[in-house]
Amino acid sequence: MGHYVLRRVLQMIPVFLGATLLIFLMVYSLPGDPIAAMFGDKAADPATVANLRHQYYLDQPLWKQYLHYMNNIFHLDFGTSFTGRPVSEIMADAFPVTIRLALVAFFFEIVIGLPLGLIAGLKRGSVADTVVLLLTLVVISIPVFVLGYIAQTVFAINLGWVTATVQDSRDISQLILPGLVLASLSLAYVARLTRTSIGENLRADYMRTAVAKGLPRRTVIGRHLLRNSLIPVVTFLGTDLGALMGGAIVTEGIFNIAGVGNVLYKAINQKEGPTVVGIVTVLVLVYLVASLVVDLLYAVLDPRIRYA
Amino acid sequence: MTTALEKTTAAKDRLVPGTPLLEVRDLHVEFKTRDGVAKAVNGVNYSVAAGETLAVLGESGSGKSVTAQTIMGILDMPPGRVTAGEILFRGQDMLKMSNEQRRKIRGRKIAMIFQDALSSLNPVLSVGYQLGEMFRVHEGASRKEAKAKAIELMDRVRIPAAAQRVNDFPHQFSGGMRQRIMIAMALALEPDLIIADEPTTALDVTVQAQVMDLLAELQAEYHMGLILITHDLGVVADVADKIAVMYAGRIVETAPVHELYARPAHPYTKGLLRSIPRLDQKGEELYAIKGLPPNLYKVPAGCAFNPRCDVATDLCRTEIPALHQVTDRDGAELAGRKSACHLWKETLHG
Ligand SMILES: Nc1ncnc2c1ncn2[C@@H]1O[C@H](COP(=O)(O)OP(=O)(O)OP(=O)(O)O)[C@@H](O)[C@H]1O
Ligand code: SF4
Ligand SMILES: [Mg+2]
């Protein structure tokens, strides 16, 4: 196991370098001059422009810029945004907001998605099963931004249960609606995955054995069925936690939440190279770590899987 | 050990003499599927007494497993449905019991051993847990007690280094060892009856005999009834007391094992016996019963075996033969011998 983790961590290095290089190249090959944009309509003093270019390493060849950037990252220095704010500070503001939102969404995926899948899977072909299948199909086929605007219109504007936008992201109650919208797609997948997995395992031989042992139904289901059926669901949830972090752009936009997605969106529009690269770098790291954790979790949940 | 034996023997003594431990009467089971109704079990009658081994023989699809699953109460319902019959356990019809009453019999009074131990054991729980669960659920044992008993059981079925292996998972054992674990699980609460559905079929030939011997030995030690479902006529001769031969969901012949081998009273049994490879027939072509097993969605009218029977008459094509009591030439009843053939006399004596 230890060897496996070490190998995986070593494998992460080229993936990490490749991914950051790619995003670095894409951001800096965007048309338009960010320094000129900083001055807006005002005429810029050439000396100041040259100075700024030097300050942001923009007068260097791209590969030098990249090396310089990576070197700084290893010293936990993500550079300075063109507005003069350190990128690490921007991220320190945005990430906690997104993490809170992602956790709220994650919570809904588990407490709504799992039971729905369980009920549908245990009673295949029943009315409940059909309803779950239809509902999840609707959620999967409607784009998130449509769903988000509908939810906002109905619950905030028509019913007035919540505010239309999030005023204070530290107030979890304000994150409930955006959290549900953010969770919706994955929630539907969790429900369907659980349903399929339960349905498959229900027919397994070991379930017949569990019944033949005279175990009560709650033990047969809670112990034998769930322990097996939830393996793929748990691994999906693990991967999804990483995805929720970066996938909140649309939801954060609709509800005006100052999270990572929102900041990233604005930074891309303003060609804020350092901010974009900084955030994406951290997101890449989050994905890499999440996928390693999921693989290890798999081995813990399923003893047949051995990593060597 | 002696105390356990005394306890079980005492329980068995309470049985009214002459009442079998388990008696299946005229059991009918069908499956409703897309293709129609499959009549898998069409009037099965058999019985087992304490300490007795009943072997159930028959081609694939003859309803051996479905009958066993119905006795255990683990039939897939739906599509399965019991349409008629009784299953008497110690004289009480289990088909009339509540789910909870039946659950308390499962595992504790009647236990089952399945063919494929690898898929029949839960892949993500340790064998110690799965064995110990019997004691925890049925006897309220603590985790620690259950584990100690699991090790004891693993010792009893001669799994080497049981104490070290108790936390291992099913896939870490060999096929033979896994089936020993299944046997241990069935044995855990010293049930009155064990149903073993082809317990050695999935094993290497080399370990089949060992596992069968172990099962037979433990059955004798605990004085349990055993229903042994098998394709293997060789195994039957060694361990069974009596045989029930099934065809198309019916019992076509029952007899004490040696009598059946010596003088079958049903043409199907005759065919089965002729199809066993024998040492003195080396070189000769192996006999096979002509034709195919019946289609359960459309069981032939009359005797289900008639399209394949060499001696079938017109009567066979119209009238279902009853399960006749078999007699010797003088008309004296032969104990435990029955045949569902119109021509059983000719088959037996002719
Ligand atoms: N779950 C099920 N759904 C539908 N039909 C079934 C089901 N289980 C059994 N059957 C039907 O019952 C018939 C008898 O099956 P059973 O398993 O009892 O045969 P068997 O005598 O045990 O054969 P084998 O020697 O192959 O194990 C099968 O041919 C099948 O058509
Ligand atoms: S009843 Fe007729 S068809 Fe059936 S086994 Fe006997 S002789 Fe053959
Ligand atoms: Mg079978």
GROMACS .gro file of N, CA and C and ligand atoms in nm, chain B residues 60-61 63-66 69 115 197-198 229 231, ligand 3:
model
   37
  368SER      N    1  -3.040  -3.145  -1.528
  368SER     CA    2  -3.047  -3.000  -1.508
  368SER      C    3  -3.186  -2.950  -1.544
  369GLY      N    4  -3.241  -2.866  -1.459
  369GLY     CA    5  -3.372  -2.808  -1.488
  369GLY      C    6  -3.488  -2.891  -1.437
  371GLY      N    7  -3.588  -2.924  -1.139
  371GLY     CA    8  -3.658  -2.863  -1.026
  371GLY      C    9  -3.599  -2.895  -0.890
  372LYS      N   10  -3.479  -2.950  -0.887
  372LYS     CA   11  -3.416  -2.987  -0.760
  372LYS      C   12  -3.390  -2.864  -0.674
  373SER      N   13  -3.328  -2.763  -0.736
  373SER     CA   14  -3.293  -2.643  -0.660
  373SER      C   15  -3.418  -2.564  -0.621
  374VAL      N   16  -3.514  -2.556  -0.712
  374VAL     CA   17  -3.635  -2.480  -0.681
  374VAL      C   18  -3.707  -2.542  -0.561
  377GLN      N   19  -3.511  -2.443  -0.257
  377GLN     CA   20  -3.530  -2.301  -0.223
  377GLN      C   21  -3.667  -2.279  -0.160
  423GLN      N   22  -2.390  -2.427  -0.402
  423GLN     CA   23  -2.290  -2.484  -0.492
  423GLN      C   24  -2.163  -2.400  -0.500
  505ASP      N   25  -2.701  -2.814  -0.186
  505ASP     CA   26  -2.732  -2.812  -0.329
  505ASP      C   27  -2.603  -2.821  -0.410
  506GLU      N   28  -2.574  -2.940  -0.458
  506GLU     CA   29  -2.452  -2.967  -0.533
  506GLU      C   30  -2.329  -2.907  -0.464
  537ILE      N   31  -2.845  -3.266  -0.293
  537ILE     CA   32  -2.881  -3.253  -0.434
  537ILE      C   33  -2.756  -3.272  -0.517
  539HIS      N   34  -2.572  -3.429  -0.915
  539HIS     CA   35  -2.577  -3.496  -1.045
  539HIS      C   36  -2.497  -3.626  -1.038
  661MG      MG   37  -2.978  -2.663  -0.921
   0.00000   0.00000   0.00000
